mmCIF file of C-alpha atoms in Angstrom:
data_model
loop_
_atom_site.group_PDB
_atom_site.id
_atom_site.type_symbol
_atom_site.label_atom_id
_atom_site.label_comp_id
_atom_site.label_asym_id
_atom_site.label_seq_id
_atom_site.Cartn_x
_atom_site.Cartn_y
_atom_site.Cartn_z
ATOM 1 C CA MET A 1 -72.735 -105.626 -83.571
ATOM 2 C CA THR A 2 -69.539 -105.112 -81.492
ATOM 3 C CA VAL A 3 -68.815 -105.300 -77.694
ATOM 4 C CA SER A 4 -66.539 -103.405 -75.590
ATOM 5 C CA ARG A 5 -64.899 -102.769 -72.426
ATOM 6 C CA THR A 6 -62.719 -99.997 -70.904
ATOM 7 C CA VAL A 7 -59.291 -100.884 -69.409
ATOM 8 C CA GLU A 8 -57.065 -98.717 -67.286
ATOM 9 C CA LEU A 9 -53.420 -98.248 -67.423
ATOM 10 C CA GLU A 10 -51.283 -96.443 -64.677
ATOM 11 C CA GLY A 11 -47.445 -96.164 -63.870
ATOM 12 C CA HIS A 12 -44.409 -95.358 -65.748
ATOM 13 C CA ILE A 13 -46.671 -96.544 -68.967
ATOM 14 C CA ILE A 14 -44.757 -94.264 -71.622
ATOM 15 C CA ASP A 15 -41.012 -94.820 -70.350
ATOM 16 C CA SER A 16 -41.451 -98.720 -70.140
ATOM 17 C CA GLY A 17 -43.236 -98.924 -73.664
ATOM 18 C CA THR A 18 -46.361 -100.495 -71.947
ATOM 19 C CA MET A 19 -48.864 -98.174 -73.635
ATOM 20 C CA GLY A 20 -47.536 -98.431 -77.111
ATOM 21 C CA GLU A 21 -47.612 -102.404 -76.544
ATOM 22 C CA CYS A 22 -51.224 -102.353 -75.183
ATOM 23 C CA PHE A 23 -52.264 -100.275 -78.491
ATOM 24 C CA THR A 24 -50.302 -102.725 -80.622
ATOM 25 C CA VAL A 25 -51.776 -105.644 -78.894
ATOM 26 C CA VAL A 26 -55.747 -104.440 -79.710
ATOM 27 C CA MET A 27 -54.928 -103.964 -83.299
ATOM 28 C CA ASP A 28 -52.816 -107.492 -83.976
ATOM 29 C CA LEU A 29 -55.984 -108.861 -82.251
ATOM 30 C CA GLY A 30 -58.432 -106.943 -84.762
ATOM 31 C CA GLY A 31 -59.832 -104.883 -82.127
ATOM 32 C CA GLU A 32 -60.098 -101.071 -82.300
ATOM 33 C CA PHE A 33 -59.521 -98.574 -79.275
ATOM 34 C CA GLU A 34 -60.436 -95.186 -78.346
ATOM 35 C CA VAL A 35 -58.499 -93.174 -75.641
ATOM 36 C CA GLU A 36 -61.082 -91.731 -73.261
ATOM 37 C CA ALA A 37 -58.460 -90.294 -70.907
ATOM 38 C CA PHE A 38 -55.008 -89.529 -70.809
ATOM 39 C CA GLU A 39 -52.838 -87.962 -68.058
ATOM 40 C CA VAL A 40 -48.908 -87.622 -68.608
ATOM 41 C CA GLY A 41 -46.531 -87.555 -65.660
ATOM 42 C CA ARG A 42 -44.467 -84.338 -65.894
ATOM 43 C CA HIS A 43 -41.785 -85.131 -63.610
ATOM 44 C CA ALA A 44 -39.330 -88.053 -63.236
ATOM 45 C CA HIS A 45 -41.294 -89.546 -60.460
ATOM 46 C CA ASP A 46 -44.778 -88.911 -61.765
ATOM 47 C CA GLU A 47 -46.956 -91.677 -62.923
ATOM 48 C CA SER A 48 -48.977 -91.635 -66.321
ATOM 49 C CA TYR A 49 -52.644 -92.613 -66.471
ATOM 50 C CA CYS A 50 -54.669 -93.840 -69.590
ATOM 51 C CA ARG A 51 -58.147 -95.090 -69.898
ATOM 52 C CA LEU A 52 -59.176 -97.023 -73.032
ATOM 53 C CA ALA A 53 -62.469 -98.107 -74.453
ATOM 54 C CA VAL A 54 -61.406 -101.359 -76.108
ATOM 55 C CA THR A 55 -63.818 -102.683 -78.948
ATOM 56 C CA ALA A 56 -63.862 -106.315 -80.852
ATOM 57 C CA ASP A 57 -66.475 -107.977 -82.833
ATOM 58 C CA THR A 58 -67.370 -110.707 -80.521
ATOM 59 C CA GLU A 59 -67.105 -111.670 -76.809
ATOM 60 C CA GLY A 60 -64.560 -114.196 -77.736
ATOM 61 C CA ASP A 61 -62.552 -111.688 -79.592
ATOM 62 C CA LEU A 62 -62.861 -109.028 -76.709
ATOM 63 C CA ARG A 63 -61.790 -111.522 -73.979
ATOM 64 C CA GLU A 64 -58.674 -112.496 -75.894
ATOM 65 C CA ILE A 65 -57.595 -108.989 -76.235
ATOM 66 C CA VAL A 66 -58.365 -108.228 -72.600
ATOM 67 C CA HIS A 67 -56.477 -111.253 -71.521
ATOM 68 C CA GLU A 68 -53.342 -109.890 -73.341
ATOM 69 C CA LEU A 69 -54.027 -106.354 -72.129
ATOM 70 C CA ASN A 70 -54.133 -107.851 -68.517
ATOM 71 C CA GLN A 71 -50.826 -109.568 -69.127
ATOM 72 C CA LEU A 72 -49.167 -106.221 -69.682
ATOM 73 C CA GLY A 73 -50.730 -104.687 -66.565
ATOM 74 C CA ALA A 74 -54.225 -103.183 -67.655
ATOM 75 C CA THR A 75 -56.812 -103.494 -65.510
ATOM 76 C CA VAL A 76 -60.639 -103.464 -66.270
ATOM 77 C CA ALA A 77 -62.530 -100.556 -65.062
ATOM 78 C CA ASP A 78 -65.042 -100.868 -62.341
ATOM 79 C CA PRO A 79 -63.677 -104.523 -61.646
ATOM 80 C CA ARG A 80 -65.771 -107.395 -60.381
ATOM 81 C CA ASP A 81 -64.847 -110.287 -58.111
ATOM 82 C CA ALA A 82 -62.765 -112.854 -59.799
ATOM 83 C CA GLU A 83 -64.913 -115.676 -60.992
ATOM 84 C CA LEU A 84 -64.065 -119.040 -59.245
ATOM 85 C CA GLU A 85 -64.827 -122.400 -60.557
ATOM 86 C CA ALA A 86 -64.119 -125.935 -58.784
ATOM 87 C CA ALA A 87 -61.475 -128.114 -60.412
ATOM 88 C CA PRO A 88 -63.400 -131.206 -61.579
ATOM 89 C CA ALA A 89 -60.602 -133.678 -60.946
ATOM 90 C CA ASP A 90 -57.197 -133.801 -59.592
ATOM 91 C CA GLY A 91 -54.678 -132.375 -62.315
ATOM 92 C CA VAL A 92 -57.440 -130.996 -64.433
ATOM 93 C CA VAL A 93 -58.479 -127.240 -64.345
ATOM 94 C CA PRO A 94 -61.719 -125.738 -65.478
ATOM 95 C CA VAL A 95 -62.039 -124.586 -68.957
ATOM 96 C CA GLY A 96 -60.926 -120.858 -69.345
ATOM 97 C CA PHE A 97 -58.708 -120.841 -66.222
ATOM 98 C CA TYR A 98 -56.583 -118.019 -65.727
ATOM 99 C CA SER A 99 -53.122 -118.694 -66.634
ATOM 100 C CA THR A 100 -50.462 -116.521 -64.824
ATOM 101 C CA THR A 101 -47.426 -114.362 -65.501
ATOM 102 C CA ASN A 102 -44.553 -114.256 -63.239
ATOM 103 C CA HIS A 103 -45.330 -110.600 -62.355
ATOM 104 C CA PRO A 104 -46.848 -109.457 -58.803
ATOM 105 C CA THR A 105 -50.580 -110.169 -59.134
ATOM 106 C CA ALA A 106 -53.569 -109.441 -57.255
ATOM 107 C CA VAL A 107 -57.059 -111.115 -57.209
ATOM 108 C CA ARG A 108 -60.436 -109.430 -56.056
ATOM 109 C CA VAL A 109 -62.179 -111.807 -53.772
ATOM 110 C CA ASP A 110 -65.115 -110.594 -51.684
ATOM 111 C CA GLY A 111 -64.503 -107.150 -52.584
ATOM 112 C CA GLU A 112 -61.005 -107.156 -51.581
ATOM 113 C CA TRP A 113 -57.765 -107.220 -53.496
ATOM 114 C CA ILE A 114 -55.672 -110.020 -52.325
ATOM 115 C CA PRO A 115 -51.845 -110.401 -53.045
ATOM 116 C CA VAL A 116 -50.876 -113.647 -55.004
ATOM 117 C CA GLU A 117 -48.344 -115.801 -52.942
ATOM 118 C CA ASN A 118 -45.338 -116.674 -54.767
ATOM 119 C CA PRO A 119 -46.083 -115.274 -58.372
ATOM 120 C CA GLU A 120 -44.917 -117.849 -61.258
ATOM 121 C CA MET A 121 -45.719 -117.849 -64.567
ATOM 122 C CA ASP A 122 -47.911 -120.765 -66.361
ATOM 123 C CA CYS A 123 -49.581 -121.454 -63.374
ATOM 124 C CA ALA A 124 -53.379 -121.548 -62.255
ATOM 125 C CA LEU A 125 -54.658 -119.371 -59.376
ATOM 126 C CA VAL A 126 -56.305 -121.181 -56.486
ATOM 127 C CA VAL A 127 -58.290 -119.441 -53.640
ATOM 128 C CA ASP A 128 -58.212 -120.894 -50.519
ATOM 129 C CA ARG A 129 -61.180 -120.120 -48.038
ATOM 130 C CA ASP A 130 -60.071 -122.448 -45.227
ATOM 131 C CA GLU A 131 -57.950 -119.660 -43.801
ATOM 132 C CA SER A 132 -59.754 -117.002 -41.559
ATOM 133 C CA ASP A 133 -58.943 -114.713 -44.579
ATOM 134 C CA PRO A 134 -58.985 -115.847 -48.217
ATOM 135 C CA VAL A 135 -55.422 -116.803 -49.513
ATOM 136 C CA VAL A 136 -54.577 -116.772 -53.269
ATOM 137 C CA ARG A 137 -51.837 -119.067 -54.480
ATOM 138 C CA THR A 138 -50.225 -120.305 -57.750
ATOM 139 C CA LYS A 139 -50.444 -123.954 -58.447
ATOM 140 C CA THR A 140 -48.961 -125.913 -61.261
ATOM 141 C CA LEU A 141 -51.272 -127.976 -63.243
ATOM 142 C CA ASN A 142 -50.487 -131.210 -61.893
ATOM 143 C CA ALA A 143 -50.661 -129.990 -58.357
ATOM 144 C CA ILE A 144 -54.367 -129.155 -58.572
ATOM 145 C CA GLU A 145 -56.599 -131.088 -56.558
ATOM 146 C CA VAL A 146 -60.334 -131.794 -57.061
ATOM 147 C CA GLY A 147 -62.325 -129.181 -55.663
ATOM 148 C CA ASP A 148 -59.914 -126.511 -55.621
ATOM 149 C CA LEU A 149 -61.305 -123.048 -56.267
ATOM 150 C CA VAL A 150 -59.594 -121.943 -59.657
ATOM 151 C CA VAL A 151 -59.940 -118.513 -61.026
ATOM 152 C CA THR A 152 -61.287 -118.172 -64.494
ATOM 153 C CA GLY A 153 -61.559 -115.511 -66.996
ATOM 154 C CA GLU A 154 -60.073 -111.966 -66.720
ATOM 155 C CA ALA A 155 -62.375 -110.292 -64.327
ATOM 156 C CA GLY A 156 -61.193 -109.411 -60.807
ATOM 157 C CA ILE A 157 -57.206 -109.821 -61.585
ATOM 158 C CA ARG A 158 -54.705 -107.059 -61.475
ATOM 159 C CA VAL A 159 -51.332 -107.607 -62.874
ATOM 160 C CA ASP A 160 -48.219 -105.248 -61.795
ATOM 161 C CA PRO A 161 -45.379 -105.643 -64.227
ATOM 162 C CA PRO A 162 -42.307 -104.020 -63.023
ATOM 163 C CA GLU A 163 -41.606 -100.796 -64.591
ATOM 164 C CA ARG A 164 -38.785 -98.862 -65.731
ATOM 165 C CA PRO A 165 -38.826 -95.125 -64.596
ATOM 166 C CA ARG A 166 -37.021 -92.309 -66.233
ATOM 167 C CA GLU A 167 -33.977 -92.223 -64.163
ATOM 168 C CA GLY A 168 -33.351 -95.678 -64.864
ATOM 169 C CA SER A 169 -31.620 -98.111 -61.882
ATOM 170 C CA GLY A 170 -28.466 -99.567 -63.192
ATOM 171 C CA ALA A 171 -28.055 -102.782 -64.739
ATOM 172 C CA PHE A 172 -30.803 -104.610 -62.856
ATOM 173 C CA GLY A 173 -33.649 -102.015 -63.991
ATOM 174 C CA PHE A 174 -36.440 -103.862 -65.595
ATOM 175 C CA MET A 175 -36.177 -104.155 -69.361
ATOM 176 C CA GLN A 176 -32.493 -102.784 -69.050
ATOM 177 C CA GLY A 177 -30.830 -106.151 -69.461
ATOM 178 C CA GLY A 178 -30.687 -106.962 -73.217
ATOM 179 C CA VAL A 179 -28.253 -109.248 -74.751
ATOM 180 C CA SER A 180 -24.734 -108.023 -75.895
ATOM 181 C CA SER A 181 -21.103 -109.275 -76.217
ATOM 182 C CA GLU A 182 -20.198 -105.766 -76.050
ATOM 183 C CA ARG A 183 -21.008 -104.950 -72.572
ATOM 184 C CA PRO A 184 -18.359 -103.226 -70.730
ATOM 185 C CA SER A 185 -17.868 -106.598 -68.795
ATOM 186 C CA PRO A 186 -15.509 -105.248 -65.772
ATOM 187 C CA SER A 187 -18.261 -102.514 -64.802
ATOM 188 C CA LEU A 188 -21.179 -104.945 -65.122
ATOM 189 C CA ILE A 189 -19.378 -107.426 -63.134
ATOM 190 C CA GLY A 190 -18.874 -104.542 -60.384
ATOM 191 C CA GLU A 191 -22.257 -103.852 -60.469
ATOM 192 C CA ILE A 192 -23.098 -107.710 -59.989
ATOM 193 C CA ALA A 193 -20.617 -107.582 -57.113
ATOM 194 C CA ASP A 194 -22.436 -104.612 -55.275
ATOM 195 C CA GLU A 195 -25.750 -106.365 -55.970
ATOM 196 C CA MET A 196 -24.381 -109.753 -54.310
ATOM 197 C CA ARG A 197 -23.129 -107.541 -51.258
ATOM 198 C CA SER A 198 -26.331 -105.614 -50.934
ATOM 199 C CA VAL A 199 -28.262 -108.988 -50.818
ATOM 200 C CA ARG A 200 -25.926 -110.454 -48.105
ATOM 201 C CA ASP A 201 -26.038 -107.378 -46.094
ATOM 202 C CA ASP A 202 -29.716 -107.528 -45.923
ATOM 203 C CA GLY A 203 -29.868 -111.384 -45.009
ATOM 204 C CA GLY A 204 -30.883 -112.259 -48.605
ATOM 205 C CA THR A 205 -30.208 -115.376 -50.348
ATOM 206 C CA VAL A 206 -28.108 -115.648 -53.765
ATOM 207 C CA LEU A 207 -28.756 -118.580 -55.758
ATOM 208 C CA ALA A 208 -26.255 -120.131 -58.431
ATOM 209 C CA VAL A 209 -27.429 -121.955 -60.986
ATOM 210 C CA CYS A 210 -24.744 -123.953 -62.681
ATOM 211 C CA GLY A 211 -23.639 -125.773 -65.738
ATOM 212 C CA PRO A 212 -20.853 -128.387 -66.291
ATOM 213 C CA ALA A 213 -19.151 -125.648 -68.553
ATOM 214 C CA ILE A 214 -18.149 -123.831 -65.342
ATOM 215 C CA VAL A 215 -15.642 -126.781 -64.468
ATOM 216 C CA HIS A 216 -14.707 -127.499 -68.458
ATOM 217 C CA SER A 217 -13.566 -123.800 -68.840
ATOM 218 C CA GLY A 218 -11.809 -123.409 -65.396
ATOM 219 C CA GLY A 219 -14.200 -121.253 -63.491
ATOM 220 C CA ARG A 220 -14.799 -123.996 -60.653
ATOM 221 C CA ASP A 221 -12.241 -122.938 -57.982
ATOM 222 C CA ALA A 222 -13.512 -119.317 -58.446
ATOM 223 C CA LEU A 223 -16.922 -120.499 -57.518
ATOM 224 C CA ALA A 224 -15.772 -122.752 -54.824
ATOM 225 C CA ASP A 225 -14.147 -119.542 -53.222
ATOM 226 C CA LEU A 226 -17.327 -117.650 -53.607
ATOM 227 C CA VAL A 227 -19.152 -120.408 -52.007
ATOM 228 C CA ALA A 228 -16.453 -120.702 -49.287
ATOM 229 C CA ALA A 229 -16.874 -117.148 -48.488
ATOM 230 C CA GLY A 230 -20.545 -117.178 -48.263
ATOM 231 C CA HIS A 231 -21.389 -115.291 -51.126
ATOM 232 C CA VAL A 232 -23.560 -118.096 -52.754
ATOM 233 C CA ASP A 233 -26.389 -119.552 -50.326
ATOM 234 C CA ALA A 234 -28.006 -122.098 -52.355
ATOM 235 C CA LEU A 235 -26.991 -124.044 -55.535
ATOM 236 C CA SER A 236 -29.064 -125.621 -58.324
ATOM 237 C CA ALA A 237 -27.547 -127.741 -60.995
ATOM 238 C CA GLY A 238 -27.807 -131.250 -62.732
ATOM 239 C CA ASN A 239 -26.006 -134.403 -62.232
ATOM 240 C CA GLY A 240 -23.504 -133.480 -64.864
ATOM 241 C CA PHE A 241 -22.207 -130.300 -63.078
ATOM 242 C CA ALA A 242 -21.568 -132.337 -59.866
ATOM 243 C CA VAL A 243 -20.216 -135.325 -61.384
ATOM 244 C CA HIS A 244 -17.463 -132.933 -63.422
ATOM 245 C CA ASP A 245 -16.670 -131.014 -60.391
ATOM 246 C CA LEU A 246 -15.949 -134.281 -58.172
ATOM 247 C CA GLU A 247 -14.108 -135.674 -61.099
ATOM 248 C CA ARG A 248 -11.806 -132.702 -61.301
ATOM 249 C CA ASP A 249 -10.711 -133.205 -57.631
ATOM 250 C CA MET A 250 -10.479 -136.929 -57.796
ATOM 251 C CA TYR A 251 -8.911 -137.344 -60.976
ATOM 252 C CA GLY A 252 -7.740 -133.711 -62.138
ATOM 253 C CA THR A 253 -9.878 -133.884 -65.414
ATOM 254 C CA SER A 254 -13.284 -132.678 -66.370
ATOM 255 C CA LEU A 255 -14.954 -135.028 -68.906
ATOM 256 C CA GLY A 256 -11.582 -136.619 -69.349
ATOM 257 C CA VAL A 257 -9.640 -133.642 -70.187
ATOM 258 C CA ASP A 258 -6.860 -131.746 -67.927
ATOM 259 C CA THR A 259 -8.243 -128.534 -67.683
ATOM 260 C CA GLU A 260 -5.073 -126.971 -66.903
ATOM 261 C CA HIS A 261 -2.919 -128.631 -69.486
ATOM 262 C CA LEU A 262 -5.540 -129.469 -71.947
ATOM 263 C CA GLU A 263 -4.062 -133.062 -72.014
ATOM 264 C CA HIS A 264 -6.136 -136.456 -72.577
ATOM 265 C CA PRO A 265 -4.913 -138.671 -69.989
ATOM 266 C CA ARG A 266 -4.872 -142.228 -70.849
ATOM 267 C CA SER A 267 -8.548 -143.778 -69.982
ATOM 268 C CA GLY A 268 -9.496 -140.162 -69.162
ATOM 269 C CA HIS A 269 -12.782 -140.709 -70.879
ATOM 270 C CA LYS A 270 -13.542 -143.243 -68.297
ATOM 271 C CA HIS A 271 -12.937 -140.773 -64.973
ATOM 272 C CA HIS A 272 -16.494 -139.314 -65.009
ATOM 273 C CA ILE A 273 -18.173 -142.826 -64.914
ATOM 274 C CA TYR A 274 -15.283 -144.063 -62.335
ATOM 275 C CA THR A 275 -16.268 -140.816 -60.007
ATOM 276 C CA ILE A 276 -19.835 -141.766 -59.926
ATOM 277 C CA SER A 277 -18.959 -145.215 -59.186
ATOM 278 C CA GLU A 278 -16.577 -144.337 -56.324
ATOM 279 C CA ILE A 279 -19.133 -141.618 -54.775
ATOM 280 C CA ALA A 280 -21.744 -144.190 -55.063
ATOM 281 C CA ARG A 281 -19.843 -146.778 -53.232
ATOM 282 C CA LEU A 282 -18.696 -144.361 -50.380
ATOM 283 C CA GLY A 283 -22.603 -143.755 -49.798
ATOM 284 C CA GLY A 284 -22.830 -140.405 -51.545
ATOM 285 C CA ILE A 285 -21.232 -136.877 -51.880
ATOM 286 C CA GLU A 286 -20.955 -136.014 -48.031
ATOM 287 C CA ALA A 287 -19.777 -139.562 -47.124
ATOM 288 C CA ALA A 288 -17.001 -139.285 -49.616
ATOM 289 C CA ILE A 289 -15.890 -135.926 -48.391
ATOM 290 C CA GLU A 290 -15.728 -137.294 -44.836
ATOM 291 C CA ALA A 291 -13.816 -140.317 -46.078
ATOM 292 C CA GLY A 292 -11.357 -137.798 -47.441
ATOM 293 C CA ALA A 293 -11.941 -139.151 -50.962
ATOM 294 C CA VAL A 294 -12.983 -135.441 -52.182
ATOM 295 C CA GLU A 295 -10.726 -132.323 -50.610
ATOM 296 C CA GLY A 296 -12.034 -129.520 -52.595
ATOM 297 C CA GLY A 297 -14.304 -128.078 -55.325
ATOM 298 C CA VAL A 298 -17.759 -126.353 -55.258
ATOM 299 C CA MET A 299 -19.659 -129.436 -54.013
ATOM 300 C CA TYR A 300 -17.099 -129.615 -51.226
ATOM 301 C CA GLU A 301 -17.561 -126.232 -50.070
ATOM 302 C CA CYS A 302 -21.538 -126.616 -50.359
ATOM 303 C CA VAL A 303 -21.093 -129.631 -47.720
ATOM 304 C CA ARG A 304 -18.526 -127.998 -45.578
ATOM 305 C CA ASN A 305 -20.320 -124.565 -45.415
ATOM 306 C CA ASP A 306 -23.851 -126.259 -45.153
ATOM 307 C CA VAL A 307 -24.935 -124.416 -48.602
ATOM 308 C CA PRO A 308 -28.169 -126.613 -49.626
ATOM 309 C CA TYR A 309 -28.126 -127.807 -53.209
ATOM 310 C CA VAL A 310 -30.535 -129.386 -55.553
ATOM 311 C CA LEU A 311 -29.146 -131.953 -58.476
ATOM 312 C CA ALA A 312 -31.909 -132.469 -60.870
ATOM 313 C CA GLY A 313 -31.427 -135.480 -63.105
ATOM 314 C CA SER A 314 -32.400 -135.698 -66.944
ATOM 315 C CA ILE A 315 -32.809 -138.439 -69.320
ATOM 316 C CA ARG A 316 -29.213 -138.605 -70.427
ATOM 317 C CA ASP A 317 -27.632 -138.670 -66.962
ATOM 318 C CA ASP A 318 -24.800 -141.551 -66.510
ATOM 319 C CA GLY A 319 -25.029 -143.206 -62.942
ATOM 320 C CA PRO A 320 -26.666 -140.770 -61.457
ATOM 321 C CA LEU A 321 -25.082 -139.613 -58.440
ATOM 322 C CA PRO A 322 -26.854 -140.882 -55.419
ATOM 323 C CA GLU A 323 -27.908 -137.269 -54.660
ATOM 324 C CA THR A 324 -29.512 -136.697 -57.766
ATOM 325 C CA ILE A 325 -33.171 -136.282 -58.140
ATOM 326 C CA THR A 326 -34.344 -138.441 -60.931
ATOM 327 C CA ASP A 327 -37.918 -137.960 -60.568
ATOM 328 C CA SER A 328 -38.731 -134.654 -62.619
ATOM 329 C CA ILE A 329 -41.875 -133.694 -60.674
ATOM 330 C CA GLU A 330 -39.872 -133.784 -57.213
ATOM 331 C CA ALA A 331 -37.115 -132.073 -58.815
ATOM 332 C CA GLN A 332 -39.216 -129.389 -60.253
ATOM 333 C CA ASN A 333 -40.647 -128.811 -56.702
ATOM 334 C CA ALA A 334 -37.349 -128.648 -54.946
ATOM 335 C CA ILE A 335 -35.950 -126.047 -57.613
ATOM 336 C CA ARG A 336 -39.110 -124.340 -56.998
ATOM 337 C CA GLU A 337 -38.558 -124.276 -53.377
ATOM 338 C CA GLN A 338 -34.995 -122.547 -53.840
ATOM 339 C CA ALA A 339 -36.369 -119.980 -56.402
ATOM 340 C CA HIS A 340 -39.067 -118.631 -54.076
ATOM 341 C CA GLU A 341 -36.452 -118.095 -51.537
ATOM 342 C CA ALA A 342 -33.940 -116.381 -53.927
ATOM 343 C CA ASP A 343 -33.185 -112.535 -53.949
ATOM 344 C CA LEU A 344 -30.593 -112.615 -56.591
ATOM 345 C CA VAL A 345 -30.013 -115.759 -59.261
ATOM 346 C CA LEU A 346 -26.781 -116.117 -60.842
ATOM 347 C CA MET A 347 -27.299 -118.360 -64.075
ATOM 348 C CA LEU A 348 -24.076 -119.700 -65.040
ATOM 349 C CA SER A 349 -23.628 -121.506 -68.474
ATOM 350 C CA THR A 350 -26.596 -123.877 -68.405
ATOM 351 C CA LEU A 351 -29.760 -123.583 -70.891
ATOM 352 C CA LEU A 352 -31.719 -126.373 -69.493
ATOM 353 C CA HIS A 353 -31.388 -125.310 -65.718
ATOM 354 C CA SER A 354 -31.603 -121.372 -66.513
ATOM 355 C CA VAL A 355 -34.931 -121.743 -68.057
ATOM 356 C CA ALA A 356 -36.107 -124.435 -65.277
ATOM 357 C CA VAL A 357 -35.180 -122.208 -62.703
ATOM 358 C CA GLY A 358 -36.376 -119.097 -64.685
ATOM 359 C CA ASN A 359 -39.807 -120.529 -65.125
ATOM 360 C CA CYS A 360 -40.300 -120.472 -61.187
ATOM 361 C CA LEU A 361 -39.051 -116.994 -60.469
ATOM 362 C CA PRO A 362 -41.168 -113.973 -59.996
ATOM 363 C CA SER A 363 -40.008 -111.140 -62.347
ATOM 364 C CA THR A 364 -38.997 -109.201 -59.273
ATOM 365 C CA THR A 365 -36.032 -111.048 -58.633
ATOM 366 C CA SER A 366 -32.747 -109.965 -59.899
ATOM 367 C CA THR A 367 -31.334 -112.655 -62.423
ATOM 368 C CA VAL A 368 -28.156 -112.607 -64.293
ATOM 369 C CA CYS A 369 -27.471 -114.962 -66.955
ATOM 370 C CA VAL A 370 -23.886 -115.628 -68.163
ATOM 371 C CA ASP A 371 -23.063 -117.729 -71.408
ATOM 372 C CA ILE A 372 -20.901 -117.780 -74.079
ATOM 373 C CA ASP A 373 -23.759 -118.699 -76.361
ATOM 374 C CA PRO A 374 -26.111 -115.386 -76.873
ATOM 375 C CA ALA A 375 -28.940 -117.662 -77.770
ATOM 376 C CA THR A 376 -29.190 -119.142 -74.143
ATOM 377 C CA VAL A 377 -29.843 -115.493 -72.869
ATOM 378 C CA THR A 378 -32.372 -114.837 -75.423
ATOM 379 C CA GLN A 379 -34.148 -117.955 -74.971
ATOM 380 C CA LEU A 380 -34.258 -117.170 -71.349
ATOM 381 C CA VAL A 381 -35.656 -113.830 -71.905
ATOM 382 C CA ASP A 382 -38.354 -114.978 -74.370
ATOM 383 C CA ARG A 383 -39.557 -117.372 -72.100
ATOM 384 C CA GLY A 384 -40.764 -114.671 -70.006
ATOM 385 C CA SER A 385 -37.745 -113.644 -67.634
ATOM 386 C CA ALA A 386 -37.466 -110.324 -69.149
ATOM 387 C CA GLN A 387 -35.964 -109.368 -65.637
ATOM 388 C CA ALA A 388 -32.668 -111.028 -66.690
ATOM 389 C CA VAL A 389 -29.321 -109.285 -67.157
ATOM 390 C CA GLY A 390 -27.450 -111.020 -70.041
ATOM 391 C CA LEU A 391 -23.862 -111.146 -70.069
ATOM 392 C CA VAL A 392 -22.352 -112.971 -73.254
ATOM 393 C CA THR A 393 -19.066 -114.360 -72.064
ATOM 394 C CA ASP A 394 -16.730 -117.202 -71.147
ATOM 395 C CA VAL A 395 -18.026 -118.183 -67.764
ATOM 396 C CA GLY A 396 -14.413 -119.281 -67.042
ATOM 397 C CA THR A 397 -13.513 -115.397 -67.319
ATOM 398 C CA PHE A 398 -16.391 -114.112 -65.624
ATOM 399 C CA LEU A 399 -16.207 -116.185 -62.217
ATOM 400 C CA PRO A 400 -12.488 -115.435 -61.526
ATOM 401 C CA MET A 401 -13.495 -111.668 -62.006
ATOM 402 C CA LEU A 402 -16.507 -111.900 -59.869
ATOM 403 C CA ARG A 403 -14.261 -113.558 -57.010
ATOM 404 C CA ASN A 404 -11.884 -110.839 -57.386
ATOM 405 C CA GLU A 405 -14.464 -108.112 -57.134
ATOM 406 C CA LEU A 406 -15.909 -109.586 -53.968
ATOM 407 C CA LEU A 407 -12.698 -111.200 -52.249
ATOM 408 C CA GLU A 408 -9.952 -108.876 -53.126
#
């Protein structure tokens, strides 16, 4: 005896490949499907519609198939309200809880579809009935509190993945990013600059996610110029980036190497730890700037121009600097707050922080990932940040070109 359920697909399901993906999911998971209705959009802006009867051997198999289809944007026909179950303890979710994507999502509560606030991948959905109208939010598992009403199962959940219409939408069109070192970099950088101008003109926020290679490769001054000119509104980095940016100003080196002449000054390998010691002695980055110990660089421009920054620590940090957040959950929450405010994210040569920020971003946020290693861009996209445009190039070349596009 088999079990079945009817699901529906709407939108640009042919051009974006969604329909084919749904067919593949059903077959890969051992199910079968029958197309009950199929209407093809005949013009560029027309949407298509498909209704499938999905069959599986057991209810468990069917539930798994429907879950995967839901992640791709399929919805169950004749939906019921979402199933809610109270969390049994702090940090514990009910069995069978719904694990989120980073796509715009709505949950059916009391017969009404309610948009989820701040969509984020790998979270639980919690319904708050304390407001005048129900509110649905994402919560990380460690933030779950006993009694939270957690969405379970697949019923009453509607996911809306960004689609690729036939006419496309430039470098930032969904699923048009890809990864290639053969891209026409000047033209793509021009498009990125245009997007940054557009975000600025609309009063939006550009978040720069920075790795130490920016300093090592000579891109620091260009990034500092962009911060000073108001093209970067927030910065997320690790202890290492800030240390080497400050070291460059205080000692003329980055990790002990003169980035202009590529020389190794005597005792240069100690410069980064001397930098941390001096900044700590002066009371922190802002105090060091006020004292005149730091006179330029990215962190300098962030302080001088009131650009907020988050420095998230790791197990391998030296020091660290006084401003570095060493509690990983506290750092994650600070990064999450930045990510939710961002309209455009530049991920600049850092795998660790790119993936960390990417995990917090909704799929509707324009994202650019620049790295000399294609594996960094690939891993980011594989982790779910499919909206990312990947540019495989030296960040020390990219940033001066971007600065020239925006400032000259």
